[in-house]
Amino acid sequence: MSIIYNENSRSFKLVAGNSCYILAVVSENYLAHVYYGTALPDDDLTYLLRLDTYPFTPEVNNRDRGVFMDNLPFEYPCYNIGDYREHALSIIDKTGSAACDLRYKSHKIYDGKPAPEGLPATFVNSPDEAQTLEIVMEDKSAGLEVTLIYTAFEKLNAITRSAVVKNVGGENVKLTRVLSAVVEFDTDELDMITLNGSWARERFVERHPIRRGKQLIDSLRGESSHQNNPFTALCEHKTDEDSGKAWGFNFVYSGNFVSEAEVDQHRQTRYLMGINGTDFEWHLAPGEVFTAPEVVMVYSDSGLGQMSRTFHDLYRRHLIRGEYRDKRRPILINNWEATYFDFTAEKLVKIAEQAAALGIEMLVMDDGWFGKRNSDNCSLGDWFVNEDKLAGGLKALVDKVNALGMKFGLWFEPEMISPNSELFRAHPDWAIQTKGRALTLCREQCVLDYSRKEVRDYVYGMIKNILDNANIEYIKWDMNRQLTEVASAALPPERQRELWHRYVLGVYDLMNRLTTDYPHILLENCSGGGARFDPGMLYYSPQIWCSDDTDAIERLKIQAGTSMCYPCSAMGAHVSDCPNHITGRTVPFETRGHVAMVGTFGYELDVTRIPQADRDAIPGQIEEFKKYNHLVRTGDHYRIGNVFEDAEWDAWAFVAKDKSEALFEFVQAVSRPNRRSRRIKMKGLDAGAYYYEESSPDVKLSGAALMECGVIIPNISGDYRSRLMHFIRV
Ligand code: GLA
């Protein structure tokens, strides 16, 4: 049993893998957080709440209610009833008051995991993989019920949480904040790890000790964003890759979010995650329901590496879906960096011919094939083929590419509308905008109001028309700007602040339609590179373009940061031409291949124009990718180097689950003079088994030696060099 209710202590114990999470109903039916950490045998740990000691029972006074409210580690804290720390729920009730007070009403425990309607979420493949606890909390005065939903996975240290708010009264209620998860820690001796960056340098790992007061990362951009990823880990100061405790939180959502830690007056830490409360409102009429998206919580008692591997296992099996989930992805060549907007069908066929001969399996036609689009200043929303560029139409091109034995993929940016487009001229009010204000353009484009079904239907109709008339086997779904002047022509003034969330729900609706109607199409998400690399998107697309920065050396940081919670097999990664278009750096072709192999793998270059030596290397590179891809997709990932601390080199490994083989990769980012060869310790092998490296089968070393003493990386001359080793168990 993963979830146990102890009637005596009125506490719930959720066991997930070797972690456990305990909460309890306390006096006056408040719900308190008791413990989250390593699994313990005890049935009752409510003594940890110390409800009979100061500050709950001051020595001289009767219990001061405000003191109680401001100190109890609440499971789902409410606003304006004496708990002055950050809260999960705030409302405006029929009287105009913001006070909100939730008390335990009932609960149920059952096998399996419910699927929230219209939202992405983790799932079970069979009901015995997890158990779910639903606790109904009520605020009688406001006429609200909030169901807190917890699912504990049986074999993984993973627990998911969400909240469903229902108006059970007879009056309208306005929700002004509905977070998804709160966890209380009885200490402030913690570091906070976040993934931050910008365009072309997404998800760099940042770590700092938490301090008194509030610290947060968030997004108010309408997408999860380049700047802050909806991920946070709290960990002990001493926690490193391989030891120490860590609690990871990841939000299964693609819009505005907040991830916040607050250290209070007693040095307790409250951690909160959910939809950003800034500019959020939701009107609930009697009988209506609001569902807060899911937060995934992962606990590790053996370092950040183990935390990441749990996320990877969870997402590979319980989040990512579709036919490609467990398959090697086709090796693609994308024409963006090869041609940008300057292409014709003829040029693409030439690229495809050359690519097919080298073993590349799919041609992806990127931006510029529709409307009158020859630069990024027009035509988004006009999803019909530009026959000036593609003489004979799309089908003729796709058929030619198919005849070469290659699949064909296509780029769309379905959420966008260019002011210079037929769509905008016909429906200017379909763009998100505030009446009477100038449109803030970004990349000369606006965002479509996806809260409106007629807008989604119309765009989907255009996409369907393309998909039904040519053999498209892959879609790159892009999203290249953030939201501003957020207002909808279809919503009344009092509902305008619902648009942020309604927009995201609209995006999910369209992705759901697309993946349901076209289950054979491989969907890759993208957002100006990696601005929407989040679990919400992973639910719809098994891969996401990691970053527009394809420079292999820059990718070391981007991919290592991304791997904190996202599986490498979901990272869109390509070999591109050099000097790199973003950094101007020239990296050996081999290193570019080794780094792209960590992800989905493909090419982003004009294969007809690269140096002959690089072209000649492609078939070998493809063979190498194919040989090791099963390890990337199904093995355990170990970060061995740490480029955030030592940018001179990086290394990582993918070890088969049964430890029978391992792929080890090393990159020397900077060459240093007068330096010895390096000794780098492997991770994740079977200590008691013997292994040989494929190129020297006679040298057998124990897993223990490889992990305790390391492998020797000979002195390599030159920057940006890489080495690959394949260890096989004897
Ligand atoms: C974004 C994507 C790129 C490319 C361009 C096309 O920037 O991240 O890969 O598709 O759009 O405009």
Coordinates of C-alpha atoms and ligand atoms in Angstrom, one line a residue, residues 336 341 366-367 373 411 443 476 478 480 526-529 545 548 604, ligand 1:
W336 CA 16.6 26.6 -40.9
F341 CA 14.0 32.0 -45.6
D366 CA 11.3 25.1 -41.4
D367 CA 9.9 28.7 -41.4
R373 CA 6.8 34.8 -46.0
W411 CA 7.3 23.8 -39.3
R443 CA 9.5 39.7 -34.2
K476 CA 7.8 21.4 -35.4
D478 CA 7.0 26.9 -32.7
N480 CA 8.2 32.8 -31.0
C526 CA 9.9 24.7 -29.8
S527 CA 9.6 28.3 -28.6
G528 CA 12.3 30.6 -29.9
G529 CA 14.6 27.7 -29.0
W545 CA 13.9 21.9 -29.3
D548 CA 18.5 27.9 -30.8
E604 CA 20.9 21.8 -39.1
Ligands
GLA1 C1 12.6 29.9 -33.8 C2 13.1 28.5 -33.7 C3 14.1 28.2 -34.8 C4 13.5 28.4 -36.2 C5 12.9 29.9 -36.2 C6 12.1 30.1 -37.5 O1 13.6 30.8 -33.5 O2 13.6 28.2 -32.5 O3 14.6 26.9 -34.8 O4 12.4 27.5 -36.4 O5 12.1 30.1 -35.1 O6 11.6 31.3 -37.6

